[in-house]
CSV table of N, CA and C in Angstrom, one decimal:
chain,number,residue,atom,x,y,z
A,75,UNK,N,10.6,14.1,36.6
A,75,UNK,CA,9.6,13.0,36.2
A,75,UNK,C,9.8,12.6,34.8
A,76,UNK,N,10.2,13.6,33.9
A,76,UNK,CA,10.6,12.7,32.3
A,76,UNK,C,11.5,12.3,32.7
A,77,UNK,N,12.5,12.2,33.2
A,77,UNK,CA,14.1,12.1,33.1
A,77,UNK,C,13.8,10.6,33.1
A,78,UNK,N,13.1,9.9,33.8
A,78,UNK,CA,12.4,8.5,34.6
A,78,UNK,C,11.5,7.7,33.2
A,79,UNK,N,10.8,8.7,32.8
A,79,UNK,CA,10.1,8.2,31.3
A,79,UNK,C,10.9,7.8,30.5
A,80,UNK,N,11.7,9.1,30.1
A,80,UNK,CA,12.6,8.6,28.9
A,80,UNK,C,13.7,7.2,28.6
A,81,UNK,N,13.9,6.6,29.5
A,81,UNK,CA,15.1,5.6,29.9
A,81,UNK,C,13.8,4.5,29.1
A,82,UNK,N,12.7,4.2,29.6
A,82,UNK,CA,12.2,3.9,29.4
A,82,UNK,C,10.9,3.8,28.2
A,83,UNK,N,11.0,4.9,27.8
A,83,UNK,CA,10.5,5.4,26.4
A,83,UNK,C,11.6,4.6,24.9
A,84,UNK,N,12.5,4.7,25.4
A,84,UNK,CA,13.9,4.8,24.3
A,84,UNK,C,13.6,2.7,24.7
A,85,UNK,N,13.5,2.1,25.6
A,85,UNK,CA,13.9,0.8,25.4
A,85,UNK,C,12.4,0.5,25.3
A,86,UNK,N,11.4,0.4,25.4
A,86,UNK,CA,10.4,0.1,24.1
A,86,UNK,C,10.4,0.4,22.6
A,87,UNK,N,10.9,1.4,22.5
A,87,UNK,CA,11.3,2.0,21.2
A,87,UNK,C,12.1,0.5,20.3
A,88,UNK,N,13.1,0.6,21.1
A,88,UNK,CA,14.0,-0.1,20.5
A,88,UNK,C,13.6,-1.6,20.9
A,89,UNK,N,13.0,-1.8,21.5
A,89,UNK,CA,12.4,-3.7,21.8
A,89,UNK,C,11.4,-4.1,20.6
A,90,UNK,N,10.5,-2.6,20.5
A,90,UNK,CA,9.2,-2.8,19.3
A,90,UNK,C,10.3,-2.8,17.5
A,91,UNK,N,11.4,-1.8,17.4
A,91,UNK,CA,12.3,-2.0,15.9
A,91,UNK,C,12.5,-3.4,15.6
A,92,UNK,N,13.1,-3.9,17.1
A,92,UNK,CA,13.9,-5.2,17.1
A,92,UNK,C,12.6,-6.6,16.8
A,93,UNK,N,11.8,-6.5,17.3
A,93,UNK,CA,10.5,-7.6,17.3
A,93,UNK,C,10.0,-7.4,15.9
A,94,UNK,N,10.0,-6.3,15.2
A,94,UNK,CA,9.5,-6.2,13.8
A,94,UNK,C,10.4,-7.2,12.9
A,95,UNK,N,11.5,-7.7,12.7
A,95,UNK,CA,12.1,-8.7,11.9
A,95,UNK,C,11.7,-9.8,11.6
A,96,UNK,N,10.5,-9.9,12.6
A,96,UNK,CA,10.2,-11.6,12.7
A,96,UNK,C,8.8,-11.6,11.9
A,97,UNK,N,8.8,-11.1,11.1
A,97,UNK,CA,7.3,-10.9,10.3
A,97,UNK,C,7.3,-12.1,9.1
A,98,UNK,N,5.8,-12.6,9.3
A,98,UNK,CA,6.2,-14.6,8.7
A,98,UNK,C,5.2,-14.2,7.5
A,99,UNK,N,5.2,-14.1,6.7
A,99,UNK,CA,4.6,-14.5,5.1
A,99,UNK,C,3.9,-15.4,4.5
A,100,UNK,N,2.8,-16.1,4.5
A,100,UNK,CA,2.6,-17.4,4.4
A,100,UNK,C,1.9,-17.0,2.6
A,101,UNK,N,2.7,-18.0,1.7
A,101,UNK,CA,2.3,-17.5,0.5
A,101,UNK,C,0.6,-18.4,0.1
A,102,UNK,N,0.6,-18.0,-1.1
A,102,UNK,CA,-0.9,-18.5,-1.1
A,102,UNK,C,-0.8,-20.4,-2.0
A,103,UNK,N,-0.5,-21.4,-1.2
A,103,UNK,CA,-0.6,-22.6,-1.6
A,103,UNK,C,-0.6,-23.1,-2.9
A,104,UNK,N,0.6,-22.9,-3.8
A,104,UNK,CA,0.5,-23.8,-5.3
A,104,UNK,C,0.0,-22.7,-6.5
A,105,UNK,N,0.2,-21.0,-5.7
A,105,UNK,CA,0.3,-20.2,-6.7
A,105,UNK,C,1.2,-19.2,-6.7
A,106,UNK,N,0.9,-18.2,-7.7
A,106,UNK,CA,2.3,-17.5,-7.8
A,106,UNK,C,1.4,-16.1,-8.1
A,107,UNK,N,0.2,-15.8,-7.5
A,107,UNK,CA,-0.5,-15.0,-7.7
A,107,UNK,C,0.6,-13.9,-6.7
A,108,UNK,N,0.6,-12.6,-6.6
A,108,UNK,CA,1.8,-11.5,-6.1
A,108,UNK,C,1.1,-11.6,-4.7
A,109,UNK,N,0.7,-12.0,-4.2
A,109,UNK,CA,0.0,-11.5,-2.5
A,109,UNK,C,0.6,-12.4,-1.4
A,110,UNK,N,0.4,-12.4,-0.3
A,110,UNK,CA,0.6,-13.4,1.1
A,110,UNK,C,-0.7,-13.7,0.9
A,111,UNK,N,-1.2,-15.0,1.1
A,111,UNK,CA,-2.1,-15.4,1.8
A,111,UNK,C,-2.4,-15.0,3.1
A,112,UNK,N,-1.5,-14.8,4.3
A,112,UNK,CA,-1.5,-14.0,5.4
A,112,UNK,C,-0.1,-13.9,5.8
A,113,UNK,N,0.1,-13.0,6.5
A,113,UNK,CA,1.4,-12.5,7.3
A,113,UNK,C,0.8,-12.3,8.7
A,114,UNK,N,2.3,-12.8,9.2
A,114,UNK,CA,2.2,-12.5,10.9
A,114,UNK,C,3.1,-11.2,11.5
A,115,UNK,N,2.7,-10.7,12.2
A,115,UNK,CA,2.9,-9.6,13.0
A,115,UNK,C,3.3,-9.7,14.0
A,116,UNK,N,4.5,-10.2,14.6
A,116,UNK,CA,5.0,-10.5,16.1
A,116,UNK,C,4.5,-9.3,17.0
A,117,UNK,N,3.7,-10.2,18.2
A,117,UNK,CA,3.1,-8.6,19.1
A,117,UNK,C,4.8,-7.4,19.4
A,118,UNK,N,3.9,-6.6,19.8
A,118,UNK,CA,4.9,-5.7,19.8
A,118,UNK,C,5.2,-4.9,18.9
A,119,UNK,N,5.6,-5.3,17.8
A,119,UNK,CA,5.3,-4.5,16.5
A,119,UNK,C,5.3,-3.1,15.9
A,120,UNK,N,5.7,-2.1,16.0
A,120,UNK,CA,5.4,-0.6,15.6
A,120,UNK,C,4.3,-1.1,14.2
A,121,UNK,N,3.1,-0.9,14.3
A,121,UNK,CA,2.4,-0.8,12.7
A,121,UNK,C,2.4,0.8,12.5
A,122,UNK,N,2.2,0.9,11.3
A,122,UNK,CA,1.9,2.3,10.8
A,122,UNK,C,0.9,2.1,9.4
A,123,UNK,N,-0.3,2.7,10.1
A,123,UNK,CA,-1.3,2.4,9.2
A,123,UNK,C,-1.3,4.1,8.4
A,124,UNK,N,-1.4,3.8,7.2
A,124,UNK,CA,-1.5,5.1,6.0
A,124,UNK,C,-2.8,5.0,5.5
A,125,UNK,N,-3.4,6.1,5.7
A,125,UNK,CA,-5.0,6.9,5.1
A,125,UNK,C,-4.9,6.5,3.7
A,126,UNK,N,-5.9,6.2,3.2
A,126,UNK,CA,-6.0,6.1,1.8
A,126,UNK,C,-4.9,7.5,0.7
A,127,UNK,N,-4.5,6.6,0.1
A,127,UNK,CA,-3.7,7.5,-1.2
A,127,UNK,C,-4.5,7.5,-2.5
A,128,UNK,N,-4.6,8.6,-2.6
A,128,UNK,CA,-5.6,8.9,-4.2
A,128,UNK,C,-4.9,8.9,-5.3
A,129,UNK,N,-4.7,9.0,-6.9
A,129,UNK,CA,-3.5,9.4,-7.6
A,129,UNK,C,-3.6,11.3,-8.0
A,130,UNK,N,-2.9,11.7,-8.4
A,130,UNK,CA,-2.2,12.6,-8.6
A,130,UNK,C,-2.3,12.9,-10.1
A,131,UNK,N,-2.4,14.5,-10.6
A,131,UNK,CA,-3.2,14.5,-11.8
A,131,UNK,C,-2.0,14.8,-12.8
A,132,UNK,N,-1.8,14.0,-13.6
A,132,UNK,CA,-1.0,14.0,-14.8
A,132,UNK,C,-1.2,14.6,-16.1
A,133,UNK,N,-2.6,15.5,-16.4
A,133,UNK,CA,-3.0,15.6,-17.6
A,133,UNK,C,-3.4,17.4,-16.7
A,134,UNK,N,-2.7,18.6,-16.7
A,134,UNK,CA,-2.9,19.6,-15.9
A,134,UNK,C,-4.2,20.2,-16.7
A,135,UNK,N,-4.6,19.9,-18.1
A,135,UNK,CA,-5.7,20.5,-19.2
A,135,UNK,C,-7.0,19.8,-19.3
A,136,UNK,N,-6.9,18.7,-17.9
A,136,UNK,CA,-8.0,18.4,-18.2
A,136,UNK,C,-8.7,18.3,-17.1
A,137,UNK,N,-10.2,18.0,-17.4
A,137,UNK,CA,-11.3,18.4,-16.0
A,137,UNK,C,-11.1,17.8,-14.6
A,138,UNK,N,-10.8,18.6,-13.8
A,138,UNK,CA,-10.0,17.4,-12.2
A,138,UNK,C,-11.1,16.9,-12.0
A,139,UNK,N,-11.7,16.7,-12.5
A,139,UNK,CA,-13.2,15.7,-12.2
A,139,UNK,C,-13.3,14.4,-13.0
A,140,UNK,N,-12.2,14.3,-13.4
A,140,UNK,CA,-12.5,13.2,-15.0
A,140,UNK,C,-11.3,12.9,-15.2
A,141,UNK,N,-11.5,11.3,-15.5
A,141,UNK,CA,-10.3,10.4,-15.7
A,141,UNK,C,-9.7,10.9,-16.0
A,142,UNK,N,-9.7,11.5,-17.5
A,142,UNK,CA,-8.6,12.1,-18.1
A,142,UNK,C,-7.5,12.8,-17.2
A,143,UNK,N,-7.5,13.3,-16.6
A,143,UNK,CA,-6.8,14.4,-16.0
A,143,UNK,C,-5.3,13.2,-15.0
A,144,UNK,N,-6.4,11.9,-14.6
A,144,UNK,CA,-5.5,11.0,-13.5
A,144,UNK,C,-4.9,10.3,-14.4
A,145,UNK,N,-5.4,9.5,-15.7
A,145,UNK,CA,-4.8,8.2,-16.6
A,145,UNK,C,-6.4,6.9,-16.0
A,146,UNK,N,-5.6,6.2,-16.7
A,146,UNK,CA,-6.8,4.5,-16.6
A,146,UNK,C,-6.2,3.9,-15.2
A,147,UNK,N,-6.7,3.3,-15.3
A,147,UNK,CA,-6.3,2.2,-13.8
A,147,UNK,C,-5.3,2.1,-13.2
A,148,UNK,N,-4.2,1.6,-14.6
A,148,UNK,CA,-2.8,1.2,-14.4
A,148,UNK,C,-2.2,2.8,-13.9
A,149,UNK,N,-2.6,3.5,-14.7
A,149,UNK,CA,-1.2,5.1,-14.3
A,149,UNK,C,-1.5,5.3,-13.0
A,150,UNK,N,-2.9,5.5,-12.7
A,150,UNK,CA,-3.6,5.7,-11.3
A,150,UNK,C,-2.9,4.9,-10.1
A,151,UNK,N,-2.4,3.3,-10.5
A,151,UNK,CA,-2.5,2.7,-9.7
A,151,UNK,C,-1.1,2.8,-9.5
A,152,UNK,N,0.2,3.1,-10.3
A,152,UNK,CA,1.5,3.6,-10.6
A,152,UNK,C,1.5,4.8,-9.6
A,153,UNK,N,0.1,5.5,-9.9
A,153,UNK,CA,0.3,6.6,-9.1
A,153,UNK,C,0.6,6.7,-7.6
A,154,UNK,N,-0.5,6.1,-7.3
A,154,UNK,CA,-1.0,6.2,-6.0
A,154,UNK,C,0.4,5.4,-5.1
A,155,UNK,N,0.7,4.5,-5.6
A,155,UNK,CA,2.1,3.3,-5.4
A,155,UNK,C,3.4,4.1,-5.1
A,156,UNK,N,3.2,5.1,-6.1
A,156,UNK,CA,4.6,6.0,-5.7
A,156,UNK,C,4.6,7.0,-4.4
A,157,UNK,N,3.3,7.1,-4.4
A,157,UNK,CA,2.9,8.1,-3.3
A,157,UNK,C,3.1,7.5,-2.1
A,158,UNK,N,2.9,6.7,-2.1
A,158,UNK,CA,2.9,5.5,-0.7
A,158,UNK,C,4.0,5.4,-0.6
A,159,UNK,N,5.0,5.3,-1.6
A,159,UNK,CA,6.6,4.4,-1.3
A,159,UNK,C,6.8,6.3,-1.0
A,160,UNK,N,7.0,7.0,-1.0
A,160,UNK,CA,7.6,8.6,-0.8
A,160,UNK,C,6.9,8.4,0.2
A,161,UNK,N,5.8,8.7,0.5
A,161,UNK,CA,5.5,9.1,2.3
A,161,UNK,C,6.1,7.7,3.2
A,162,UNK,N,6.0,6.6,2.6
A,162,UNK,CA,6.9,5.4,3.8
A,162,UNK,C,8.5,6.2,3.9
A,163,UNK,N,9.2,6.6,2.8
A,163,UNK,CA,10.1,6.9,2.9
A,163,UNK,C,10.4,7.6,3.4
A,164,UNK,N,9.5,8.9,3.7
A,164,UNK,CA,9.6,9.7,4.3
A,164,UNK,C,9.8,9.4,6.4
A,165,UNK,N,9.0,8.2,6.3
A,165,UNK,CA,9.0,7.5,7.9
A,165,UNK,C,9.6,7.0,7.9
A,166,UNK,N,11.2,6.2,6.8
A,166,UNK,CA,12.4,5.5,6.6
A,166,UNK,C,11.7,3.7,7.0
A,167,UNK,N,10.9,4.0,5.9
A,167,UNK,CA,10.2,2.6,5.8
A,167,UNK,C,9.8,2.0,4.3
A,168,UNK,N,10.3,1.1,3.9
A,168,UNK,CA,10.1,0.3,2.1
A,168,UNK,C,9.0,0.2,2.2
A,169,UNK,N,8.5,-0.4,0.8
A,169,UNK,CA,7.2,-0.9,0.2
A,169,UNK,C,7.2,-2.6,0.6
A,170,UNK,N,8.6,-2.9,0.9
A,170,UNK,CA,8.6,-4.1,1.6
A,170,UNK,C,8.3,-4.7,2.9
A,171,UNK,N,8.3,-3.1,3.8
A,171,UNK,CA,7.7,-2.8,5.0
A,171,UNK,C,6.1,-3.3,5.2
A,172,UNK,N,5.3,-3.0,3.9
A,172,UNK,CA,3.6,-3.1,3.6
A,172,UNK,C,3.3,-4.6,4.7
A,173,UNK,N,2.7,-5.0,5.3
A,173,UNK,CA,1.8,-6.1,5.8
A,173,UNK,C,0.5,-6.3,5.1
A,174,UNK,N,0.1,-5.0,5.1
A,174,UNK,CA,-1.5,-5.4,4.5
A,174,UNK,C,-1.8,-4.2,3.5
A,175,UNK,N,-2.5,-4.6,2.4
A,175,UNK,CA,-3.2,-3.4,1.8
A,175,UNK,C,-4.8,-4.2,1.4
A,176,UNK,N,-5.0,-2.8,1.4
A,176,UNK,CA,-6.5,-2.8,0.8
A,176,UNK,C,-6.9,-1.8,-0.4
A,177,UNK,N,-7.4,-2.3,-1.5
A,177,UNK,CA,-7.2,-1.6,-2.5
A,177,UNK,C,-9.3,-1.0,-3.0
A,178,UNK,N,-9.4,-0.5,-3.3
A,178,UNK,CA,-10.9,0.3,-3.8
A,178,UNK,C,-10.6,0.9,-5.0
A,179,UNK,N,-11.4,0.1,-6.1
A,179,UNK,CA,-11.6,0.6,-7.6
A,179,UNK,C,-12.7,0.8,-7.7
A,180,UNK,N,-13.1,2.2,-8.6
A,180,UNK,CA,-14.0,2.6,-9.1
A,180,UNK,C,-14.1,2.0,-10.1
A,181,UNK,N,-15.9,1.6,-10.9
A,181,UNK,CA,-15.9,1.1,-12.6
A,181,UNK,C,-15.0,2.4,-13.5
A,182,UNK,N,-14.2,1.5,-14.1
A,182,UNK,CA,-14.1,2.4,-15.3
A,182,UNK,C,-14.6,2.7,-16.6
A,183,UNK,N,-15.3,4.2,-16.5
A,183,UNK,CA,-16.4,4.1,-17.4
A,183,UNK,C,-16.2,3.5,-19.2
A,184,UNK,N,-14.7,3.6,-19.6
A,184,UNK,CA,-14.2,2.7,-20.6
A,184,UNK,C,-14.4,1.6,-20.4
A,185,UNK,N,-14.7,1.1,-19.4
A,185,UNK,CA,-14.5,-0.7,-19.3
A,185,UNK,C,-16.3,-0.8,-18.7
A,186,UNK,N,-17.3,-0.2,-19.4
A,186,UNK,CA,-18.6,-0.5,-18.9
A,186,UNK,C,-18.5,-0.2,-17.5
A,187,UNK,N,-18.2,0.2,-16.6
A,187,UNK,CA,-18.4,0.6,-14.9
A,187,UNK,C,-17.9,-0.4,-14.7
A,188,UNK,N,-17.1,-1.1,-14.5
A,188,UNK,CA,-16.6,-1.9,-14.2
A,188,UNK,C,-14.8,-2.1,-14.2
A,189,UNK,N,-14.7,-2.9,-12.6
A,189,UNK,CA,-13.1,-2.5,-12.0
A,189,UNK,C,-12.4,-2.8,-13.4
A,190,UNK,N,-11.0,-2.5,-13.7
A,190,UNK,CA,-10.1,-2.3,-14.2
A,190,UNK,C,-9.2,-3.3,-13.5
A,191,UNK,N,-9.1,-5.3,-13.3
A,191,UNK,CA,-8.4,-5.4,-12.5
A,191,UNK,C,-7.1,-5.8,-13.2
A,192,UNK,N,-7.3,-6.3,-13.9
A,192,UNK,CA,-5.8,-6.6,-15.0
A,192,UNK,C,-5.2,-5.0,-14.5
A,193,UNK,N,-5.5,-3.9,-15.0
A,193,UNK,CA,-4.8,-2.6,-15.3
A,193,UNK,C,-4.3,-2.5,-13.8
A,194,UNK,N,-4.8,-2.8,-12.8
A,194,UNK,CA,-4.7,-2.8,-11.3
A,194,UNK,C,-3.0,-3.6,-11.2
A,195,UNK,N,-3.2,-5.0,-11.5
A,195,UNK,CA,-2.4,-5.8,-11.4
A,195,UNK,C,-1.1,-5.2,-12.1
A,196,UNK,N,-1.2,-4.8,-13.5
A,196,UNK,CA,-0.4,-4.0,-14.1
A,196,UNK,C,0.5,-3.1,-13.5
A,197,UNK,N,-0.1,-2.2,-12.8
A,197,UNK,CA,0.9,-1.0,-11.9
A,197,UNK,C,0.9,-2.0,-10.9
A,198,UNK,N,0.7,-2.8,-10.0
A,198,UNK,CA,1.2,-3.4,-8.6
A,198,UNK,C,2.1,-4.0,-9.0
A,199,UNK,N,2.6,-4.9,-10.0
A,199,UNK,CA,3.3,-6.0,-10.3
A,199,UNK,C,5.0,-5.4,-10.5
A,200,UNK,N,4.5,-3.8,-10.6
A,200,UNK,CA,5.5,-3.1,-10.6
A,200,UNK,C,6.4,-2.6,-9.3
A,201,UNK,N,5.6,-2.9,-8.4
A,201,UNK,CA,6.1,-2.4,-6.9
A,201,UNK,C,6.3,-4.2,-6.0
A,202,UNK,N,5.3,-5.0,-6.2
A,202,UNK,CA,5.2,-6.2,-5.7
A,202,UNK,C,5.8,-7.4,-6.4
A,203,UNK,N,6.5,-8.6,-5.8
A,203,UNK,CA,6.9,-9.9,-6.4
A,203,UNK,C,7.9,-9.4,-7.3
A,204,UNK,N,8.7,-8.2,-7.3
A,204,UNK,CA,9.8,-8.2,-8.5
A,204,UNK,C,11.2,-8.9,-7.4
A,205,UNK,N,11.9,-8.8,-8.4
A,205,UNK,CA,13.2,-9.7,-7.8
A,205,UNK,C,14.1,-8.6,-6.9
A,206,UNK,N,13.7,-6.8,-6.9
A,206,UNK,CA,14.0,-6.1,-6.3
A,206,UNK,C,13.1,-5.7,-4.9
A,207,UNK,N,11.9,-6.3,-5.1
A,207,UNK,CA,11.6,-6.1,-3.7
A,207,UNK,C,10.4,-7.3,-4.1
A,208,UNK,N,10.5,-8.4,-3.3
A,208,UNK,CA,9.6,-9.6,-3.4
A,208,UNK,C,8.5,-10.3,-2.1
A,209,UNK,N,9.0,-9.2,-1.4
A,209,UNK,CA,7.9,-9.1,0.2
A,209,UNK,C,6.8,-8.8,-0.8
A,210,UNK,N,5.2,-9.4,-0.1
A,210,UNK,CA,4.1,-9.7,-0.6
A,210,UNK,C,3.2,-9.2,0.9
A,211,UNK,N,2.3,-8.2,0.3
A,211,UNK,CA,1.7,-7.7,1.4
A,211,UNK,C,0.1,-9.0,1.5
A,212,UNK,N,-0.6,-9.1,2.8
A,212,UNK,CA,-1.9,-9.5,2.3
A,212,UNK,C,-2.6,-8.5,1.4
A,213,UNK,N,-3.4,-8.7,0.8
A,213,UNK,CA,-4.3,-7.6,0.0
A,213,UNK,C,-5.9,-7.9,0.2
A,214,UNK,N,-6.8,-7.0,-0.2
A,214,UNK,CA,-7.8,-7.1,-0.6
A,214,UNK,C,-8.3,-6.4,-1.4
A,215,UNK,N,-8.7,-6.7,-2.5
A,215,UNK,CA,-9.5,-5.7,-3.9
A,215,UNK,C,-10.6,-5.4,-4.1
A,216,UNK,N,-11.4,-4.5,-4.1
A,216,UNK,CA,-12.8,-4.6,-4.4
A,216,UNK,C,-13.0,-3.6,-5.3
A,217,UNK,N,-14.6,-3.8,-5.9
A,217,UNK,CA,-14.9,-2.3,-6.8
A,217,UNK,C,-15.7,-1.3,-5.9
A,218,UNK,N,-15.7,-0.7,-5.4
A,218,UNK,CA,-16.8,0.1,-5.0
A,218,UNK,C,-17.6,1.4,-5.9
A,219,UNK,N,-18.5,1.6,-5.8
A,219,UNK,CA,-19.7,2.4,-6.2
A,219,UNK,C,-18.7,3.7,-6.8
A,220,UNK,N,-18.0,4.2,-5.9
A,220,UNK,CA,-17.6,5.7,-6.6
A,220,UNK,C,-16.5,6.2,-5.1
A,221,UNK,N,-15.4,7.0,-6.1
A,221,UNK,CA,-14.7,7.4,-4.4
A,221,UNK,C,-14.7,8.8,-4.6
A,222,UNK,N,-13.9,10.0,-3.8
A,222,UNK,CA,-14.1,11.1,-3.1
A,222,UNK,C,-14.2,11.8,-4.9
A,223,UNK,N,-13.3,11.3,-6.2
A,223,UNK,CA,-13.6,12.5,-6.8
A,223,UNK,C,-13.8,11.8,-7.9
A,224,UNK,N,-15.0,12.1,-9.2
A,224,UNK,CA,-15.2,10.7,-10.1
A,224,UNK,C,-14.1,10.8,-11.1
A,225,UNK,N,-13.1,11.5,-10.8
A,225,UNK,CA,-12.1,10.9,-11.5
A,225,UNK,C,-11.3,9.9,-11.3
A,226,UNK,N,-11.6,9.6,-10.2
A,226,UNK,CA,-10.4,8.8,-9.0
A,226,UNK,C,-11.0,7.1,-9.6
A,227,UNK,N,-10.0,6.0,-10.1
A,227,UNK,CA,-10.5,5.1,-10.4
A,227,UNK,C,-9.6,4.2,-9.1
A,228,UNK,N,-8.8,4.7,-8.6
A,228,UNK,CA,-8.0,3.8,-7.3
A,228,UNK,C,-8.0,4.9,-6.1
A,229,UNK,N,-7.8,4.0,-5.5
A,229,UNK,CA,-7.3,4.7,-3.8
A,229,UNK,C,-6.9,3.5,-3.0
A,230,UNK,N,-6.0,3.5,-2.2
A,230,UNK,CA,-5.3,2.6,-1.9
A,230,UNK,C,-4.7,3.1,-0.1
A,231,UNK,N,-4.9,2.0,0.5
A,231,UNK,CA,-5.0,2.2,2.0
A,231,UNK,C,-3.5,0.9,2.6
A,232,UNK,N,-2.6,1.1,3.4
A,232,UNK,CA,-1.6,0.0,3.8
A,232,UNK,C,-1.8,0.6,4.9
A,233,UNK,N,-1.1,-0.9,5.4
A,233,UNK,CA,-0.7,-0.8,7.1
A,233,UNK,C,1.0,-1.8,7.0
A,234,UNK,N,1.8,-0.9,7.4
A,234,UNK,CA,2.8,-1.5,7.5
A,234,UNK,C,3.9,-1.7,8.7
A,235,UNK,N,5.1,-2.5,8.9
A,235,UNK,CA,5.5,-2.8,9.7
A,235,UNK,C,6.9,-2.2,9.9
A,236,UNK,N,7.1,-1.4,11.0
A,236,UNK,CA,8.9,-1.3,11.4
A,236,UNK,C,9.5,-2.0,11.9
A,237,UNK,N,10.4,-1.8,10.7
A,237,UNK,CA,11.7,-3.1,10.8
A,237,UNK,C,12.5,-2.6,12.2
């Protein structure tokens, strides 16, 4: 009975790699802001959606409860970015792969409670719209109230596509 599955396991497999090439980009009309306005997803598709990524503590002397310990927006957002591109990599999948992200900023208590979006744009601009990888995921940014730890001023959630 697998012997019968598998023939057929392996050419889905390979119909959903092949169908992922055709992913359409539509930029955002008369700007040059780094995003898609939307992207298309030919059915079929392999998506691979990734859990939120938090960043990663850079300062080992200071309280894991508090900025200090992650950086401001921008290192956070550096952070979390690298984390994503290593675990896609690990699935043998780019940052050019991304279709959609969704981004969650805490206020930063430096900036009055309030998101950090410049500092945000800062670290993305580094992974998005450069001349070495210029695929543009859709995005959405918001601030929200507070995330899992009050040091955390980003977390960051994709869904991406196999090529």
């Amino acid at each position: 009975m697998m012997r019968k599955l598998i023939p057929g396991i392996i050419a889905l497999v390979l119909c959903t790699q092949a169908a992922a090439v055709d992913v359409t980009r539509h930029p955002i009309p008369n700007s040059k802001f780094p995003i898609s306005a939307a992207v298309e997803v030919p059915a079929g598709s392999t998506l691979v959606f990734l859990s939120g990524v938090v960043p990663t503590a850079i300062d080992a002397k200071a309280a894991k409860d508090s900025v200090a310990a992650y950086g401001d927006t921008k290192a956070q957002t550096v952070s979390v970015l690298k984390s994503i591109q290593a675990q896609l990599a690990g699935m043998h999948l780019k940052m050019g792969d991304i279709v959609k992200m969704q981004v969650f900023l805490a206020g930063d208590p430096a900036k009055g409670g309030k998101m950090d979006f410049p500092g945000f744009m800062e670290g993305y601009t580094q992974f998005f719209g450069t001349p070495d990888q210029p695929l543009l995921p859709s995005r959405s940014a918001m601030q929200v109230a507070s995330l899992a730890n009050p040091g955390f001023l980003v977390e960051i959630e994709v869904t991406a596509v196999r090529p």
